[in-house]
Amino acid sequence: MKLTWATGTDTGRVRSNNQDSVSPPPGTDTSTTGLLIAVADGMGGHVGGEIASSTALAAALSTDGTPRDRIAVANQAVLDAVRADHSLRGMGTTLTLASISSDGTAVVGHVGDSRAYRARDGEIVQLTADHTVIAEYLASGKITLEQAKRHPQRSVITRAVGIIDDLEVDEFEERFVPGDRLLICSDGLTAMVDDAQIRQLIETHAPQEAVRRLIEAANRAGGVDNISVAVVAFES
């Protein structure tokens, strides 16, 4: 199966720096039969988040193994960076990473609230579970979806790379077929653009154009956070 993909990242309209990292970087080769693609959204001070996301992503890409193995290496790399420079204490990052083979099988590793979606036949499905306080409240029935949109803890994550040694990593396998789209993105997109508009943009445009339009849509809606997007199209 042929994979056509694109990535993009933008500071947004409010933040002064971009603490997200994406791989492969925008502008690299966009067609292949196998792919390792990822988004990391850093946190922790003006420079800490940027260091955390770039450190985690570089470490994950530099090793072999499953996505869970790669994220474990990334976690250790961020912890080591903090231990070497105590001014970085408290930094961490989300990391959602997909290893995609030529038959359309994707193995996804996930920590945090950067999401993976599958779009197919006019429907979009969130594949990852958010590791957030709000997700836990919703699952337990403590709040409604409408309350979640305005809740003061809506941005608080419960699991991140680089915070604890014994990190729990979600890992699952998803099979894609020709015509499908895979989206991996930071919450700078999903907090600004609803699922219906996201689906429409990734299904009706080639990956590079879809990435551009998704970032534009998030910025038009306010661009309150950094925006990072990776779109993969599966073709026979």
Short mmCIF file of C-alpha atoms in Angstrom, two decimals:
data_model
loop_
_atom_site.label_atom_id
_atom_site.label_comp_id
_atom_site.label_asym_id
_atom_site.label_seq_id
_atom_site.Cartn_x
_atom_site.Cartn_y
_atom_site.Cartn_z
CA MET A 1 0.00 0.00 0.00
CA LYS A 2 1.25 3.49 -0.83
CA LEU A 3 1.34 6.10 1.93
CA THR A 4 1.22 9.80 1.14
CA TRP A 5 1.72 12.08 4.10
CA ALA A 6 2.42 15.59 5.29
CA THR A 7 3.26 17.26 8.59
CA GLY A 8 3.08 20.82 9.79
CA THR A 9 3.51 22.87 12.95
CA ASP A 10 2.68 26.46 13.83
CA THR A 11 3.17 28.68 16.88
CA GLY A 12 -0.44 29.88 16.77
CA ARG A 13 -1.67 33.39 17.47
CA VAL A 14 -1.09 33.66 21.23
CA ARG A 15 2.06 31.78 22.28
CA SER A 16 5.49 33.38 21.79
CA ASN A 17 7.30 30.12 20.97
CA ASN A 18 6.47 26.69 19.60
CA GLN A 19 6.85 23.86 22.11
CA ASP A 20 5.56 21.17 19.73
CA SER A 21 7.70 18.81 17.66
CA VAL A 22 6.69 16.68 14.67
CA SER A 23 8.38 13.91 12.73
CA PRO A 24 9.11 13.57 9.90
CA PRO A 25 9.68 17.33 9.71
CA PRO A 26 7.63 19.34 7.23
CA GLY A 27 9.03 19.39 3.72
CA THR A 28 10.66 15.95 3.68
CA ASP A 29 9.78 13.14 1.23
CA THR A 30 6.02 12.65 1.25
CA SER A 31 5.43 9.25 -0.35
CA THR A 32 6.59 5.89 0.93
CA THR A 33 5.56 2.29 1.65
CA GLY A 34 6.40 2.45 5.36
CA LEU A 35 6.43 5.30 7.86
CA LEU A 36 7.20 6.33 11.44
CA ILE A 37 5.23 9.48 12.23
CA ALA A 38 4.78 11.35 15.51
CA VAL A 39 3.63 14.49 17.32
CA ALA A 40 4.91 15.71 20.69
CA ASP A 41 3.45 18.65 22.64
CA GLY A 42 5.84 19.95 25.28
CA MET A 43 5.10 21.60 28.61
CA GLY A 44 7.18 23.25 31.29
CA GLY A 45 8.14 26.90 31.14
CA HIS A 46 9.20 29.09 28.27
CA VAL A 47 11.91 26.78 26.93
CA GLY A 48 11.32 23.59 28.91
CA GLY A 49 8.45 22.35 26.79
CA GLU A 50 10.36 22.86 23.57
CA ILE A 51 13.34 20.96 24.98
CA ALA A 52 11.13 18.16 26.30
CA SER A 53 9.30 17.55 23.01
CA SER A 54 12.41 17.71 20.84
CA THR A 55 14.42 15.54 23.24
CA ALA A 56 11.67 12.93 23.47
CA LEU A 57 11.13 12.77 19.73
CA ALA A 58 14.83 12.53 18.92
CA ALA A 59 15.27 9.70 21.43
CA ALA A 60 12.20 7.82 20.17
CA LEU A 61 13.45 7.99 16.59
CA SER A 62 17.01 6.97 17.46
CA THR A 63 16.10 3.54 18.82
CA ASP A 64 14.44 0.39 17.50
CA GLY A 65 11.51 -1.56 18.85
CA THR A 66 7.78 -1.09 19.23
CA PRO A 67 6.21 2.33 19.75
CA ARG A 68 5.96 1.48 23.46
CA ASP A 69 9.70 0.71 23.51
CA ARG A 70 10.49 3.95 21.70
CA ILE A 71 8.40 6.02 24.12
CA ALA A 72 10.10 4.35 27.09
CA VAL A 73 13.47 5.45 25.67
CA ALA A 74 12.06 8.94 25.11
CA ASN A 75 10.86 9.06 28.72
CA GLN A 76 14.31 8.19 30.02
CA ALA A 77 15.94 10.80 27.78
CA VAL A 78 13.74 13.59 29.15
CA LEU A 79 14.29 12.44 32.74
CA ASP A 80 18.05 12.42 32.13
CA ALA A 81 17.90 15.95 30.71
CA VAL A 82 16.12 17.19 33.85
CA ARG A 83 18.61 15.45 36.12
CA ALA A 84 21.44 17.12 34.22
CA ASP A 85 19.86 20.58 34.45
CA HIS A 86 17.62 21.19 37.45
CA SER A 87 16.31 24.44 35.93
CA LEU A 88 14.29 22.19 33.60
CA ARG A 89 12.51 20.44 36.48
CA GLY A 90 8.83 19.94 35.70
CA MET A 91 9.16 19.79 31.94
CA GLY A 92 7.49 16.96 30.06
CA THR A 93 5.70 16.21 26.83
CA THR A 94 2.93 14.27 25.21
CA LEU A 95 3.98 11.80 22.54
CA THR A 96 1.80 9.98 20.03
CA LEU A 97 3.72 7.86 17.56
CA ALA A 98 2.60 5.50 14.79
CA SER A 99 4.71 2.89 13.05
CA ILE A 100 2.97 2.09 9.75
CA SER A 101 3.84 -0.87 7.53
CA SER A 102 3.24 -1.34 3.82
CA ASP A 103 0.12 -3.49 4.38
CA GLY A 104 -1.65 -0.64 6.20
CA THR A 105 -1.08 -1.92 9.73
CA ALA A 106 -0.27 0.85 12.19
CA VAL A 107 1.03 0.25 15.70
CA VAL A 108 0.39 3.35 17.80
CA GLY A 109 2.05 4.35 21.05
CA HIS A 110 0.46 7.13 23.07
CA VAL A 111 0.97 9.22 26.20
CA GLY A 112 -0.90 12.47 26.94
CA ASP A 113 -3.58 14.27 24.96
CA SER A 114 -2.12 14.52 21.46
CA ARG A 115 -4.63 12.45 19.53
CA ALA A 116 -4.73 9.93 16.71
CA TYR A 117 -7.85 9.73 14.52
CA ARG A 118 -9.00 7.51 11.66
CA ALA A 119 -11.23 8.96 8.94
CA ARG A 120 -13.12 6.45 6.78
CA ASP A 121 -16.19 6.73 4.55
CA GLY A 122 -17.40 10.03 5.95
CA GLU A 123 -16.82 9.14 9.61
CA ILE A 124 -14.01 10.06 12.00
CA VAL A 125 -13.02 8.02 15.06
CA GLN A 126 -10.67 9.05 17.85
CA LEU A 127 -8.31 6.11 18.28
CA THR A 128 -6.42 7.32 21.37
CA ALA A 129 -7.74 7.99 24.86
CA ASP A 130 -6.84 11.37 26.36
CA HIS A 131 -4.78 11.11 29.53
CA THR A 132 -6.41 14.12 31.17
CA VAL A 133 -8.35 15.02 34.29
CA ILE A 134 -11.34 15.89 32.11
CA ALA A 135 -11.31 12.50 30.36
CA GLU A 136 -11.40 10.81 33.77
CA TYR A 137 -14.29 13.02 34.90
CA LEU A 138 -16.21 12.25 31.70
CA ALA A 139 -15.60 8.50 32.03
CA SER A 140 -16.87 8.51 35.61
CA GLY A 141 -19.92 10.61 34.74
CA LYS A 142 -18.92 13.48 37.03
CA ILE A 143 -19.37 16.07 34.28
CA THR A 144 -21.08 16.35 30.91
CA LEU A 145 -19.41 16.97 27.56
CA GLU A 146 -20.68 20.57 27.57
CA GLN A 147 -19.27 21.14 31.05
CA ALA A 148 -15.94 19.67 29.95
CA LYS A 149 -15.55 22.33 27.25
CA ARG A 150 -15.54 25.09 29.90
CA HIS A 151 -13.96 23.26 32.83
CA PRO A 152 -10.94 25.04 34.40
CA GLN A 153 -8.97 21.76 34.42
CA ARG A 154 -9.61 20.94 30.75
CA SER A 155 -5.91 21.27 29.88
CA VAL A 156 -4.51 19.28 32.81
CA ILE A 157 -2.93 16.01 31.69
CA THR A 158 -2.49 13.01 33.97
CA ARG A 159 0.26 11.22 32.07
CA ALA A 160 3.28 12.69 30.28
CA VAL A 161 6.71 11.68 29.02
CA GLY A 162 9.55 12.78 31.31
CA ILE A 163 7.71 13.07 34.64
CA ILE A 164 8.08 9.63 36.28
CA ASP A 165 10.36 6.64 35.73
CA ASP A 166 7.62 4.02 35.57
CA LEU A 167 5.59 5.49 32.73
CA GLU A 168 2.50 3.67 31.48
CA VAL A 169 2.29 3.77 27.68
CA ASP A 170 -0.83 2.92 25.69
CA GLU A 171 -0.12 0.79 22.61
CA PHE A 172 -2.56 -0.66 20.10
CA GLU A 173 -2.76 -1.87 16.50
CA GLU A 174 -5.06 -0.42 13.84
CA ARG A 175 -5.54 -1.68 10.29
CA PHE A 176 -6.04 0.94 7.57
CA VAL A 177 -7.45 0.31 4.10
CA PRO A 178 -7.20 2.27 0.84
CA GLY A 179 -9.10 5.55 1.14
CA ASP A 180 -8.49 5.91 4.89
CA ARG A 181 -6.79 8.86 6.54
CA LEU A 182 -4.75 8.87 9.74
CA LEU A 183 -4.45 12.13 11.67
CA ILE A 184 -2.08 12.71 14.59
CA CYS A 185 -2.30 16.16 16.16
CA SER A 186 -1.66 18.25 19.25
CA ASP A 187 -4.52 19.72 21.25
CA GLY A 188 -3.83 23.08 19.64
CA LEU A 189 -5.92 21.71 16.78
CA THR A 190 -8.61 19.75 18.62
CA ALA A 191 -9.33 22.53 21.12
CA MET A 192 -10.06 24.91 18.24
CA VAL A 193 -11.61 22.77 15.47
CA ASP A 194 -14.40 20.23 15.91
CA ASP A 195 -14.26 16.66 14.65
CA ALA A 196 -16.70 17.25 11.80
CA GLN A 197 -14.59 19.99 10.26
CA ILE A 198 -11.40 18.01 10.82
CA ARG A 199 -12.89 15.03 9.00
CA GLN A 200 -14.07 17.13 6.09
CA LEU A 201 -10.65 18.72 5.61
CA ILE A 202 -8.61 15.53 5.77
CA GLU A 203 -10.97 13.52 3.56
CA THR A 204 -11.41 16.10 0.80
CA HIS A 205 -7.83 17.31 0.43
CA ALA A 206 -4.46 15.72 -0.21
CA PRO A 207 -2.33 15.53 2.97
CA GLN A 208 -0.22 18.64 2.36
CA GLU A 209 -3.25 20.80 1.63
CA ALA A 210 -5.18 19.24 4.51
CA VAL A 211 -2.38 20.09 6.94
CA ARG A 212 -2.30 23.68 5.73
CA ARG A 213 -6.07 24.08 6.02
CA LEU A 214 -6.23 22.48 9.47
CA ILE A 215 -3.61 24.89 10.83
CA GLU A 216 -5.42 27.82 9.21
CA ALA A 217 -8.72 26.70 10.75
CA ALA A 218 -7.20 26.49 14.24
CA ASN A 219 -5.69 29.96 13.87
CA ARG A 220 -8.95 31.43 12.59
CA ALA A 221 -10.67 30.02 15.69
CA GLY A 222 -8.20 31.82 17.95
CA GLY A 223 -4.93 29.87 17.74
CA VAL A 224 -4.53 29.88 21.51
CA ASP A 225 -1.92 27.11 21.50
CA ASN A 226 0.77 25.69 19.24
CA ILE A 227 -0.73 23.59 16.45
CA SER A 228 0.91 20.43 15.09
CA VAL A 229 -0.63 18.12 12.53
CA ALA A 230 0.37 14.94 10.68
CA VAL A 231 -1.91 13.45 8.00
CA VAL A 232 -1.38 10.11 6.25
CA ALA A 233 -3.40 9.01 3.20
CA PHE A 234 -3.59 5.29 2.42
CA GLU A 235 -3.72 4.43 -1.29
CA SER A 236 -3.88 1.13 -3.16
#
